[in-house]
PDB file of C-alpha atoms in Angstrom:
ATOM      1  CA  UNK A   1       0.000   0.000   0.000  1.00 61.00           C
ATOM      2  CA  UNK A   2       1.294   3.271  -0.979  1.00 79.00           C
ATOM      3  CA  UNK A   3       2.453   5.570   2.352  1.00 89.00           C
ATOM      4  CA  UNK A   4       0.761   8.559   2.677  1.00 92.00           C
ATOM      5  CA  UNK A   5       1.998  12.345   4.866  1.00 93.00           C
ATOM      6  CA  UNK A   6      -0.156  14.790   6.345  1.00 95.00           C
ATOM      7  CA  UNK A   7      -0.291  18.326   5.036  1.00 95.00           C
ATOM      8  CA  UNK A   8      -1.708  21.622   5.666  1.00 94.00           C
ATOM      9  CA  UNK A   9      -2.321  23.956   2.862  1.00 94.00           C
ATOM     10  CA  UNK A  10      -3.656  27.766   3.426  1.00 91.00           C
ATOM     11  CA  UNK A  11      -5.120  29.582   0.598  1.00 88.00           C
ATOM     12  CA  UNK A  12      -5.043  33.283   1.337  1.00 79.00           C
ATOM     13  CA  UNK A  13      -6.825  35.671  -0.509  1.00 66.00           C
ATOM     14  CA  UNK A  14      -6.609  39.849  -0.250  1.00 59.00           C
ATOM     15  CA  UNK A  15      -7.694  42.242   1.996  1.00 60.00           C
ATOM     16  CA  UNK A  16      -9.681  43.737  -0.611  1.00 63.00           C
ATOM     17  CA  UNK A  17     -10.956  40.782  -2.451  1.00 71.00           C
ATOM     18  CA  UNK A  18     -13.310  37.859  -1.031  1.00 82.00           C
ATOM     19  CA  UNK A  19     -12.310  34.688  -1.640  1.00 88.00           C
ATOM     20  CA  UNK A  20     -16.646  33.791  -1.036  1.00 92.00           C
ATOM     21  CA  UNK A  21     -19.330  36.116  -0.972  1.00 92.00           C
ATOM     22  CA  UNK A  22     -22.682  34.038  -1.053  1.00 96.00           C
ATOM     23  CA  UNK A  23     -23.373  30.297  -0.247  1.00 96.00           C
ATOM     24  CA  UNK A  24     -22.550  29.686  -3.711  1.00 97.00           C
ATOM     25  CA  UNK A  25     -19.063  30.610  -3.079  1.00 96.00           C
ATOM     26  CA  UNK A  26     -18.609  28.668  -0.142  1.00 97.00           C
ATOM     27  CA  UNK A  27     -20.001  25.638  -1.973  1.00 98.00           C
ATOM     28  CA  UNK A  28     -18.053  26.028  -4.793  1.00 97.00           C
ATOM     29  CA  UNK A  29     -14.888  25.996  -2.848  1.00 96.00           C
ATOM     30  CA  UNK A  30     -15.454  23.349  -0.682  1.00 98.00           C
ATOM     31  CA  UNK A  31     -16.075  21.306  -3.599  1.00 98.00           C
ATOM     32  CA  UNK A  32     -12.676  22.469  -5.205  1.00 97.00           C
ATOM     33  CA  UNK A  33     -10.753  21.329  -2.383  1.00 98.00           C
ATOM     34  CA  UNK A  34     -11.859  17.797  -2.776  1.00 98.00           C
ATOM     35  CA  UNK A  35     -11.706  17.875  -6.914  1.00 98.00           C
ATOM     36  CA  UNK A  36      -8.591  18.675  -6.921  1.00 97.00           C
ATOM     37  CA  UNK A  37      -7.304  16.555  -4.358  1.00 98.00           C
ATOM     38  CA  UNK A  38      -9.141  13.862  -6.046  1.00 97.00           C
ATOM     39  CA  UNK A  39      -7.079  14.877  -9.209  1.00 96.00           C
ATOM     40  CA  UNK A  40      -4.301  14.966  -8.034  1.00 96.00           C
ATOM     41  CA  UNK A  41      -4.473  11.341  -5.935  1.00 96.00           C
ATOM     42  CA  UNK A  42      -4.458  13.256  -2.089  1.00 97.00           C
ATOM     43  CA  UNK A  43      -6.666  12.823   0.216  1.00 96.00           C
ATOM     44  CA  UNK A  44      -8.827  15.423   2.416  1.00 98.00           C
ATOM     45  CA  UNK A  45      -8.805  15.091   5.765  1.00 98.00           C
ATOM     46  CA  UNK A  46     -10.529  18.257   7.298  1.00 98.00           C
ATOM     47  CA  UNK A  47     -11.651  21.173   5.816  1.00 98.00           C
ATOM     48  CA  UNK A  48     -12.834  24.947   6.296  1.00 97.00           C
ATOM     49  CA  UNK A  49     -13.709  27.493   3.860  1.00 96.00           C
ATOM     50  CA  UNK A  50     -13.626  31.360   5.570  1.00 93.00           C
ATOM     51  CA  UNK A  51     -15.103  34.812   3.367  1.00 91.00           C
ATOM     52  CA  UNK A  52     -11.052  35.487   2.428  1.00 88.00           C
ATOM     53  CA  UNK A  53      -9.286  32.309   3.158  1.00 89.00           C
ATOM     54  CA  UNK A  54      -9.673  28.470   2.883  1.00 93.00           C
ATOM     55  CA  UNK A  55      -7.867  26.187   4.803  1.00 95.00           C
ATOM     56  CA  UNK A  56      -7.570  21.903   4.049  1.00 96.00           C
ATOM     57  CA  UNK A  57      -5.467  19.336   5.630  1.00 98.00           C
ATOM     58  CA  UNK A  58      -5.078  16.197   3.240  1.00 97.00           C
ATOM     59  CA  UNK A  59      -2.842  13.208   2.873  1.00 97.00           C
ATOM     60  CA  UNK A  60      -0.363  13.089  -0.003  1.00 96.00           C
ATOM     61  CA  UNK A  61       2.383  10.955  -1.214  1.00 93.00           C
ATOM     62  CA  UNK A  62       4.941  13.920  -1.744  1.00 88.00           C
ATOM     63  CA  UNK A  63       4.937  17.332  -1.185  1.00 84.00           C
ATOM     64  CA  UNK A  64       4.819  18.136  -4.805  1.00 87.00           C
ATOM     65  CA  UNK A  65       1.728  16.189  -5.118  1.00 92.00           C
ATOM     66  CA  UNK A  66      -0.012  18.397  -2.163  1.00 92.00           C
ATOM     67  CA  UNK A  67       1.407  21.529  -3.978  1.00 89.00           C
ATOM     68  CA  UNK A  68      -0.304  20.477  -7.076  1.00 92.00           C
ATOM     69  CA  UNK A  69      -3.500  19.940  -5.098  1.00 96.00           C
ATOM     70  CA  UNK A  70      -2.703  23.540  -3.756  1.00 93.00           C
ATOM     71  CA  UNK A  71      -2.357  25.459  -7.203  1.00 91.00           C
ATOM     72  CA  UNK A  72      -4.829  23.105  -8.680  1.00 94.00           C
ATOM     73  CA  UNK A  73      -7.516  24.806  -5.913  1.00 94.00           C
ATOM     74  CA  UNK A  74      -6.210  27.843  -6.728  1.00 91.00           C
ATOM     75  CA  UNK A  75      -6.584  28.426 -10.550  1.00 91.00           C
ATOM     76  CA  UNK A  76      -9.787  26.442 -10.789  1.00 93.00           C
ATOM     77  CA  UNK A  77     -11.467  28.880  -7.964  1.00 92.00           C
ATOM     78  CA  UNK A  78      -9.653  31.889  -9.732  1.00 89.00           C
ATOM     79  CA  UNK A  79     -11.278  30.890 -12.919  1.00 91.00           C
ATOM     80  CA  UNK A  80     -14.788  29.998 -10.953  1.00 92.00           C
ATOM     81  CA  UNK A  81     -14.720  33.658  -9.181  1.00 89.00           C
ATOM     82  CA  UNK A  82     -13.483  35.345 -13.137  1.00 89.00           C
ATOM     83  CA  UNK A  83     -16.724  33.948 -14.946  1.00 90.00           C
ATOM     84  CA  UNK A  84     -19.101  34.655 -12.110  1.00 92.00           C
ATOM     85  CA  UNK A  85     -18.174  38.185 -11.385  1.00 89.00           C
ATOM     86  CA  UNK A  86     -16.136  39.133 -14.354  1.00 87.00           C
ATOM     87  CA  UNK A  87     -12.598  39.893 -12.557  1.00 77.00           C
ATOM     88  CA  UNK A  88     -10.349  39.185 -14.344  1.00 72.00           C
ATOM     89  CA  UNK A  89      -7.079  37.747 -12.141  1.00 69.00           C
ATOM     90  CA  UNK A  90      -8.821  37.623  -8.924  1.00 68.00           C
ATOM     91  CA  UNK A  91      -6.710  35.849  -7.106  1.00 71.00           C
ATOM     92  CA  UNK A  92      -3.246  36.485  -9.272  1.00 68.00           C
ATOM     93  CA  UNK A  93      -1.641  37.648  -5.841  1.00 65.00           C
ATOM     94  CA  UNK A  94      -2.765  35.533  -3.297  1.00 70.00           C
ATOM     95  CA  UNK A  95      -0.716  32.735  -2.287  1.00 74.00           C
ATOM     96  CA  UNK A  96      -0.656  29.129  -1.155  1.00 84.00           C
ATOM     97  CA  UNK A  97       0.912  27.519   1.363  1.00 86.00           C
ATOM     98  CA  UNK A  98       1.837  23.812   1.840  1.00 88.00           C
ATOM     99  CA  UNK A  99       3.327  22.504   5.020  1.00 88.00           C
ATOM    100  CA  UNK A 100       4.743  19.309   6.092  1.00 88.00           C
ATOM    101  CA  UNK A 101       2.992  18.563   9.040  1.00 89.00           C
ATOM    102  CA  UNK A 102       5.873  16.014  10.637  1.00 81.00           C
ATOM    103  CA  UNK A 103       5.287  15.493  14.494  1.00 86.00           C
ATOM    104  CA  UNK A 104       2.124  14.070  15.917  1.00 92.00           C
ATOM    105  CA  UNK A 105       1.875  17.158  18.133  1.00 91.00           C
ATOM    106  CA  UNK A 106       2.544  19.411  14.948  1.00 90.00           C
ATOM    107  CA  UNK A 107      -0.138  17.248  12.899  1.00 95.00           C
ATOM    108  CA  UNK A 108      -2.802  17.812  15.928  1.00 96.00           C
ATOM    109  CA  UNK A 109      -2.050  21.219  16.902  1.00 95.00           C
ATOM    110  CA  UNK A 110      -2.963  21.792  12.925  1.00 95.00           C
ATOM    111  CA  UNK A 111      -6.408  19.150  12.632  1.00 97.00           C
ATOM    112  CA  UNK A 112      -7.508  21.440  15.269  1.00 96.00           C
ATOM    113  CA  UNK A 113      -6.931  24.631  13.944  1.00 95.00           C
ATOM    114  CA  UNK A 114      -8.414  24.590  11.127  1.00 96.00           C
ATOM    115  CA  UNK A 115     -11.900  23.919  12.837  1.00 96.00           C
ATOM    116  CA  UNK A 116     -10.982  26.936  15.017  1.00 95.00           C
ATOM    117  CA  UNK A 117     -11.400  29.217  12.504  1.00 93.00           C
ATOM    118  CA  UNK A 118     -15.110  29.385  12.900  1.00 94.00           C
ATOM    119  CA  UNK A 119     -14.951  31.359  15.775  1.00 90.00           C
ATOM    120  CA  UNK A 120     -13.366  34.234  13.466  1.00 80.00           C
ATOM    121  CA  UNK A 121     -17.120  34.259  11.890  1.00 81.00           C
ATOM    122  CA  UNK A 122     -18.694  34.533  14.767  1.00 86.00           C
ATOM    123  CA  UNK A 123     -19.645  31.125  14.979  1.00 91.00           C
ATOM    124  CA  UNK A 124     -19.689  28.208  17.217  1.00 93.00           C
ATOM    125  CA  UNK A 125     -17.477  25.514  15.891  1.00 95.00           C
ATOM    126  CA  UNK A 126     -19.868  23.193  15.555  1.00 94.00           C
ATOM    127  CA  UNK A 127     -22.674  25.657  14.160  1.00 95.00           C
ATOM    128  CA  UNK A 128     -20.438  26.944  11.285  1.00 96.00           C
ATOM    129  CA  UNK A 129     -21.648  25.906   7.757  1.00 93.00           C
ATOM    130  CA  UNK A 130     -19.276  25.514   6.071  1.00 96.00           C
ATOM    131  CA  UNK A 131     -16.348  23.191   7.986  1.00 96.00           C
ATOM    132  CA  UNK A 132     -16.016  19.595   7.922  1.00 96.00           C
ATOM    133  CA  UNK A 133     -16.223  19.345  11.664  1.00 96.00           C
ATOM    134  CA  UNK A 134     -19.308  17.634  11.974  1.00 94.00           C
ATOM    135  CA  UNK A 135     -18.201  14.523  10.134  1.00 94.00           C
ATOM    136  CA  UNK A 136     -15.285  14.024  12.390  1.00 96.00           C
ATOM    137  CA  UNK A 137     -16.579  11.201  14.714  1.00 94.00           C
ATOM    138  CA  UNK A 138     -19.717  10.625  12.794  1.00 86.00           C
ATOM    139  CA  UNK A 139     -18.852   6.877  11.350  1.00 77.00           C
ATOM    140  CA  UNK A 140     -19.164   8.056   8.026  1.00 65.00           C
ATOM    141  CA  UNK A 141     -23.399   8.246   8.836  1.00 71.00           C
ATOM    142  CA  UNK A 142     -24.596  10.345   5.942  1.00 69.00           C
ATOM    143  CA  UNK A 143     -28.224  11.294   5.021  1.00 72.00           C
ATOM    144  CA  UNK A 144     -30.783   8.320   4.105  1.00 74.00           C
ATOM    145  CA  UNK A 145     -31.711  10.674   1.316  1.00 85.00           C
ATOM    146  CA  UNK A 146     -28.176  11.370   0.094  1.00 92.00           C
ATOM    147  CA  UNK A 147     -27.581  11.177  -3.721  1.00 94.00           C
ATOM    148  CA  UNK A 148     -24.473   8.856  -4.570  1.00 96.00           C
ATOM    149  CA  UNK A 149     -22.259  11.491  -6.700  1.00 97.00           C
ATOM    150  CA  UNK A 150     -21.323   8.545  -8.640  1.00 94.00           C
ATOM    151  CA  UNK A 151     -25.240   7.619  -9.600  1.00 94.00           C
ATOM    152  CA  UNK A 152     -25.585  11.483 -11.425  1.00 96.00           C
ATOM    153  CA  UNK A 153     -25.497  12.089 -14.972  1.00 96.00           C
ATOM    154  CA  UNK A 154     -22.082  13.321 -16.547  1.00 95.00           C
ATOM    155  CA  UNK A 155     -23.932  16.935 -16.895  1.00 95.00           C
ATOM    156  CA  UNK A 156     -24.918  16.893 -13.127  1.00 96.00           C
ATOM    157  CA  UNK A 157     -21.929  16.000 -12.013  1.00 96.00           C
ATOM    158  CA  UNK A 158     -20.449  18.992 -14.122  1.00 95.00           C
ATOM    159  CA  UNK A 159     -23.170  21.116 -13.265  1.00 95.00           C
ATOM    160  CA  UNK A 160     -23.211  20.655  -9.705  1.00 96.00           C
ATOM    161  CA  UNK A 161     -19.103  20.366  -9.189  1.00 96.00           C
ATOM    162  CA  UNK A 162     -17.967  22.708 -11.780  1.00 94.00           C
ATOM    163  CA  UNK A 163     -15.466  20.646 -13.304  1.00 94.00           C
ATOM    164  CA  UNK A 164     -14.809  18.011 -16.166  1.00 94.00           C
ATOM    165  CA  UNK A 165     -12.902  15.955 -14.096  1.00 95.00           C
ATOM    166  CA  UNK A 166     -13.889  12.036 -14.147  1.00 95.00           C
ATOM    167  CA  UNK A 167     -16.043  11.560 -10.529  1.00 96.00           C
ATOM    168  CA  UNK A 168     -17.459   8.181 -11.738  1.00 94.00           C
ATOM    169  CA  UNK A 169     -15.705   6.530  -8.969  1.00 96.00           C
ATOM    170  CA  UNK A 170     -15.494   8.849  -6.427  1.00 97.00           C
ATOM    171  CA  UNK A 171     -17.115   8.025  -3.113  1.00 95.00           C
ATOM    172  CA  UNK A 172     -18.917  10.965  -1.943  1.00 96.00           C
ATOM    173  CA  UNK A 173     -22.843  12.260  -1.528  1.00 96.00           C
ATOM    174  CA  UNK A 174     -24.040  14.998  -2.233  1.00 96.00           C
ATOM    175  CA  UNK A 175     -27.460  16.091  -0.142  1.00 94.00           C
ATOM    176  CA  UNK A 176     -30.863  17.060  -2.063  1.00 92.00           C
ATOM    177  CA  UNK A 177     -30.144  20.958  -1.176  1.00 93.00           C
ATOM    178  CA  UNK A 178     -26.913  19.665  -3.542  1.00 95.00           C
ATOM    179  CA  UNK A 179     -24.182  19.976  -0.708  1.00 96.00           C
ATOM    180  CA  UNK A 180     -21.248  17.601  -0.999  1.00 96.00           C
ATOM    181  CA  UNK A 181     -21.401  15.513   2.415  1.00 95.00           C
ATOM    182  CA  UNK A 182     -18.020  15.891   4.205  1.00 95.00           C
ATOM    183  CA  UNK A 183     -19.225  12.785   6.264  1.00 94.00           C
ATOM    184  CA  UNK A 184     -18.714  10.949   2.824  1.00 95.00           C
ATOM    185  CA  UNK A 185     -15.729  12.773   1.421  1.00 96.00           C
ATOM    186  CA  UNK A 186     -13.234  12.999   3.850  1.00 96.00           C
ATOM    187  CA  UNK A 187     -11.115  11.058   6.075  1.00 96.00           C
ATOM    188  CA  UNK A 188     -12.438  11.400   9.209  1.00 96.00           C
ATOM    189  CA  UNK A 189     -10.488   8.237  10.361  1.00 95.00           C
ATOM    190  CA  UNK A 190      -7.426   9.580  10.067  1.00 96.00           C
ATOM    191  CA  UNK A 191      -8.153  12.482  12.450  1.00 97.00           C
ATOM    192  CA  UNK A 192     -10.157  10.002  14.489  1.00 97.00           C
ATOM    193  CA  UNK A 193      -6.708   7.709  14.754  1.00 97.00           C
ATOM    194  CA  UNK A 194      -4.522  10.768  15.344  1.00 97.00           C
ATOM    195  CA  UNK A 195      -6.716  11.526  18.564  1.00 98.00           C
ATOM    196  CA  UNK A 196      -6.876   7.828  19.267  1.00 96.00           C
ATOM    197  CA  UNK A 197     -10.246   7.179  18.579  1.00 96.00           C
ATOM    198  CA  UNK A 198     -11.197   9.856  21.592  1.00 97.00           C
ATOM    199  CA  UNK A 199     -13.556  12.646  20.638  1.00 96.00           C
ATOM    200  CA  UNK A 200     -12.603  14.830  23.792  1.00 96.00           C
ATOM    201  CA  UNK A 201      -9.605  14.646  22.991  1.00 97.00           C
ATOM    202  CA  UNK A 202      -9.917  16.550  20.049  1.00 97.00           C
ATOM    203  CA  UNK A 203     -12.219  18.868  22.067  1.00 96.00           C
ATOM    204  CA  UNK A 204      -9.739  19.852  24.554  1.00 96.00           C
ATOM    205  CA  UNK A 205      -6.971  19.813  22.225  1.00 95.00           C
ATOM    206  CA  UNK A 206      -9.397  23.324  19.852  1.00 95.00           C
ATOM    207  CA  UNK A 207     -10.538  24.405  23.644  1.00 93.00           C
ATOM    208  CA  UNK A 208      -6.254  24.826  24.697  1.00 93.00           C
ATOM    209  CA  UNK A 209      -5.237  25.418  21.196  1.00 92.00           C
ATOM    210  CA  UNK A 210      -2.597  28.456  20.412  1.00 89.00           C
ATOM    211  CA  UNK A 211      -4.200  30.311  17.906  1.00 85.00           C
ATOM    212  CA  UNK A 212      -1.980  32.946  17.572  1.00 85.00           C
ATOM    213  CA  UNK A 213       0.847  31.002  17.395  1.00 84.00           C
ATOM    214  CA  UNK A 214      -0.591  28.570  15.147  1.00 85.00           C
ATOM    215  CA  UNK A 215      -1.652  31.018  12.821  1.00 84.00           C
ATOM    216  CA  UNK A 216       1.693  32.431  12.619  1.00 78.00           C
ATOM    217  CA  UNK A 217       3.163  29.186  12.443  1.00 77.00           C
ATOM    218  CA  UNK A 218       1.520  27.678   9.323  1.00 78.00           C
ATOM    219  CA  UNK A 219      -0.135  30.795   7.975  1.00 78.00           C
ATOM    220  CA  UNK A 220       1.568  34.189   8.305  1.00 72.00           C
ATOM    221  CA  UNK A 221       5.300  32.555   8.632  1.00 67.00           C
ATOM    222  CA  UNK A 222       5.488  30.482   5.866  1.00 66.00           C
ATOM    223  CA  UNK A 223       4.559  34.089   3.976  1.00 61.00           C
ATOM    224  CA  UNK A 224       7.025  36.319   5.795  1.00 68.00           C
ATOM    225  CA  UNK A 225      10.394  36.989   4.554  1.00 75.00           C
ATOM    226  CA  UNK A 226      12.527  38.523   7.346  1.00 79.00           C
ATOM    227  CA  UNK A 227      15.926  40.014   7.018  1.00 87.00           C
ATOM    228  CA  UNK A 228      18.828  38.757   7.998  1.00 91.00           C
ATOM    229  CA  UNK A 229      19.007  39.464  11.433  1.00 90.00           C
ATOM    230  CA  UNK A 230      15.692  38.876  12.824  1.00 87.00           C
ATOM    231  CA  UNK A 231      16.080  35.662  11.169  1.00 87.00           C
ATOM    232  CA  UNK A 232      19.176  35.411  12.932  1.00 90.00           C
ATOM    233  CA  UNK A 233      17.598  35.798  16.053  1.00 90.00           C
ATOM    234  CA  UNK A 234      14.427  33.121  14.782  1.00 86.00           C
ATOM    235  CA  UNK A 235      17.262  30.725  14.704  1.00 91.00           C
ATOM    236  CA  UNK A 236      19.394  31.533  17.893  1.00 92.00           C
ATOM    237  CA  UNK A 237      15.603  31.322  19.675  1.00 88.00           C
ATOM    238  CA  UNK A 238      15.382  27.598  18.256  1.00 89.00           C
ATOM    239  CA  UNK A 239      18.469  26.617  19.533  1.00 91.00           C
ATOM    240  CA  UNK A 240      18.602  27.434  22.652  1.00 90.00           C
ATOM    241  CA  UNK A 241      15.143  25.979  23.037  1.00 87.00           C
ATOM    242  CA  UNK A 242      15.946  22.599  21.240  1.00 88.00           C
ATOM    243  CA  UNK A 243      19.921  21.911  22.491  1.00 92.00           C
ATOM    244  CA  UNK A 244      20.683  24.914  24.991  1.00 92.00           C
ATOM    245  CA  UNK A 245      23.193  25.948  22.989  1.00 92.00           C
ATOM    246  CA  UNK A 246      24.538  29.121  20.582  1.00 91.00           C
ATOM    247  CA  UNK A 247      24.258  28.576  17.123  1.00 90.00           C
ATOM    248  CA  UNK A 248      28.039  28.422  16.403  1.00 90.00           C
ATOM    249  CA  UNK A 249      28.200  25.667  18.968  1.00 93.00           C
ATOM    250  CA  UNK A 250      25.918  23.925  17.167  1.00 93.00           C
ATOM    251  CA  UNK A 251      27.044  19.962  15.265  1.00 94.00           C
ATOM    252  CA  UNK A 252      26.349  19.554  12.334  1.00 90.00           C
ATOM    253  CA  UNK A 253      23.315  17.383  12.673  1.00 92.00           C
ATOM    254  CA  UNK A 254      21.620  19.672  14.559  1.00 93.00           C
ATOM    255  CA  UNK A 255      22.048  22.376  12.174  1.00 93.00           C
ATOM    256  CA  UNK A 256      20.570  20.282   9.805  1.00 90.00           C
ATOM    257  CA  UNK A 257      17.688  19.671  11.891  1.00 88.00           C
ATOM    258  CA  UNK A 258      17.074  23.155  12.918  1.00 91.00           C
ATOM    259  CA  UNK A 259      17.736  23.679   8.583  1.00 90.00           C
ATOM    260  CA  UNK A 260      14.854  21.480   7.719  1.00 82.00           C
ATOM    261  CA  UNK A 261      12.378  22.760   9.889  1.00 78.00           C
ATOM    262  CA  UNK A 262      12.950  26.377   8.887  1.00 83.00           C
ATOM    263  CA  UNK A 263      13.182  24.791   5.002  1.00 79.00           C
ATOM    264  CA  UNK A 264       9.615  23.797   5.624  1.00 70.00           C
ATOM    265  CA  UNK A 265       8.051  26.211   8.313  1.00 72.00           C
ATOM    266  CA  UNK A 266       9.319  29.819   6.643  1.00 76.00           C
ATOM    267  CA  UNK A 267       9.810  31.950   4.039  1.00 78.00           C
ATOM    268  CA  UNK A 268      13.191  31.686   3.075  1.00 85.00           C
ATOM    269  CA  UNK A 269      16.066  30.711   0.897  1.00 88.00           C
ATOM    270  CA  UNK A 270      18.954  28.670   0.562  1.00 90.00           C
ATOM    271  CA  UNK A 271      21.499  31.613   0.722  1.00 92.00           C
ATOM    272  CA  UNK A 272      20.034  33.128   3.916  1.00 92.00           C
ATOM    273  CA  UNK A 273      20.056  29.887   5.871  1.00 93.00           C
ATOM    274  CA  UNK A 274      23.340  29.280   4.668  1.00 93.00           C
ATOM    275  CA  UNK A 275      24.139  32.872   6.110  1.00 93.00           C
ATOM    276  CA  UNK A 276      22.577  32.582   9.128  1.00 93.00           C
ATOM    277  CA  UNK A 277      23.383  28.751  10.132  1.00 93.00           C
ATOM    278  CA  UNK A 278      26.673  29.393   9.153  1.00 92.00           C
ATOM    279  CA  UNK A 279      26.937  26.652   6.257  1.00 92.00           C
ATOM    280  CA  UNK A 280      27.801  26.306   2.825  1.00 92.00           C
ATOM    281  CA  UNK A 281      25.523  26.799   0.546  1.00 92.00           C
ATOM    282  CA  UNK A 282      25.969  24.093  -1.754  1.00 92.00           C
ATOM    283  CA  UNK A 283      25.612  21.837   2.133  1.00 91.00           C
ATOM    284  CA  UNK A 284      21.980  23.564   2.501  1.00 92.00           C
ATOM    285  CA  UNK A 285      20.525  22.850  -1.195  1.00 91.00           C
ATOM    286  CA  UNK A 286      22.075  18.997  -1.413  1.00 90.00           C
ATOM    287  CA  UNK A 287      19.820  18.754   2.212  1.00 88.00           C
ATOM    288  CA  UNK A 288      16.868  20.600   0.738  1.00 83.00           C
ATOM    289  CA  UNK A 289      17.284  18.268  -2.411  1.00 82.00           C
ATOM    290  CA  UNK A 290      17.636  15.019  -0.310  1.00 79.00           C
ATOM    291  CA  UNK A 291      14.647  15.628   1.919  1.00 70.00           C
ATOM    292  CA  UNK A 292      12.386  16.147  -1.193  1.00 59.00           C
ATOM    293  CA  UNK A 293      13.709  12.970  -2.557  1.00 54.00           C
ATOM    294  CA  UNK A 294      13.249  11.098   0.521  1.00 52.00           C
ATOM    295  CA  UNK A 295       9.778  11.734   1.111  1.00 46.00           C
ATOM    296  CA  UNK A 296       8.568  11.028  -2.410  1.00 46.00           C
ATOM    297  CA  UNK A 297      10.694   7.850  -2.260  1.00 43.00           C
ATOM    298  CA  UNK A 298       9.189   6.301   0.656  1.00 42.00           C
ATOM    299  CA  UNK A 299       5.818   7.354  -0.622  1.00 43.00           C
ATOM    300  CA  UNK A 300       6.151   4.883  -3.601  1.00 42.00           C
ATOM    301  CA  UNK A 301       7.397   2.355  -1.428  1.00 41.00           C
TER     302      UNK A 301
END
């Protein structure tokens, strides 16, 4: 069986542009995160789609399959948003974000946040529309009058999905209002495991959740490009928390550990963490290059 990693993507839209602006919207991209995915062979495990931002976390085989998934939601919501109101490159300068999510604290701290955002809308968590939170601990129990998307006609499926993408084997339902399911689409197991199978667990873990920190941590950070020095400083604050040490006392395995988690956590680039963890360049890319490799490698295991 093909091995799978966990992911968070963030599509951000801009301050003066909404990303949804009626139910249609919010529909539309909900559905987009799971086309795509579908596409592109990931998987979604939660979702939440906000006025101005959209957040998913899904299972992929490589990071460059999750980025596709990413820019794949992207364009086709760009296009989506161009023909309905007539803007022409909507979304040309928002940006996606795809993280690694590679601890199970990390992967947890990240299942519940996306959830969380509901609150920004005023909402209770579990009263917010448009979230897959309800089908988290639901057993998959969908709708006795649910429509098999599978069953519809090749125009219903286009009309209702927006897409010419093949969903004749896909397993969702869609509701008579015309709602995808989440319940049926996404896989609530996986967050069910990662909480072992305890539902208050996953409570507690929203309820004592970090949201600032989270939301700099997989949303605003990744986006960020600091200078050199108060990167400097980003890095001298990791280790002393992670080996109580200075960063020129620092072995060269645990540069490369602190290397790969600001590879995948910030905006940055080879040269300035070469700069800053005082390495060679050429040390930094051949790292960034191996890591890539080894993660789509032991996905086709």
């Amino acid at each position: 069986m093909t091995k799978v990693y966990p992911f968070h993507i963030s599509l951000e839209g801009m301050e003066s542009v909404l990303l949804c602006r009626d139910d249609e919207d919010f529909d539309v991209m909900q559905k987009y995160f799971h086309v795509c995915s579908w596409v592109n062979n990931t998987i979604v495990i939660i979702d939440i789609e906000m006025s101005n931002h959209g957040h998913l976390a899904l299972l992929a085989e490589s990071m460059e399959a999750a980025v596709r998934t990413g820019e794949a939601i992207k364009k086709n919501h760009s296009q989506y948003l161009t023909h309905k109101y007539g803007e022409s490159r909507t979304l040309s300068r928002s940006s996606v974000k795809v993280l690694y999510l590679d601890s199970d604290k990390y992967l947890r701290n990240a299942l519940a946040y996306i959830p969380r955002n509901a609150l920004d809308a005023g909402c209770r968590i579990e009263d917010y529309r448009w979230s897959s939170y309800n089908a988290m601990f639901s057993r998959g129990h969908a709708d006795t009058h649910a429509i098999p998307v599978r069953a519809l006609t090749r125009r219903d499926k286009e009309s209702f999905f927006h897409t010419h993408a093949d969903l004749s084997r896909v397993p969702w339902k869609i509701g008579t209002n015309g709602l995808l399911l989440p319940e049926t689409a996404c896989d609530h197991k996986y967050l069910e495991d990662a909480f072992l199978g305890d539902q208050a667990f996953f409570l507690r873990t929203i309820g004592g959740l970090n949201y600032a920190e989270m939301h700099e941590r997989i949303v605003e950070g990744p986006r960020t490009r600091h200078n050199d020095a108060t990167f400097h400083i980003t890095i001298s604050d990791i280790a002393e928390k992670w080996f109580a040490k200075d960063i020129q006392c620092l072995n060269r395995e645990q540069k490369f550990r602190i290397l790969m988690h600001l590879h995948r956590t910030c905006n940055t680039t080879p040269a300035q963490l070469a700069r800053c963890l005082q390495m060679k360049r050429d040390e930094v890319e051949n790292a960034i290059r191996m890591s890539r490799h080894s993660i789509s490698a032991q996905g086709n295991k």
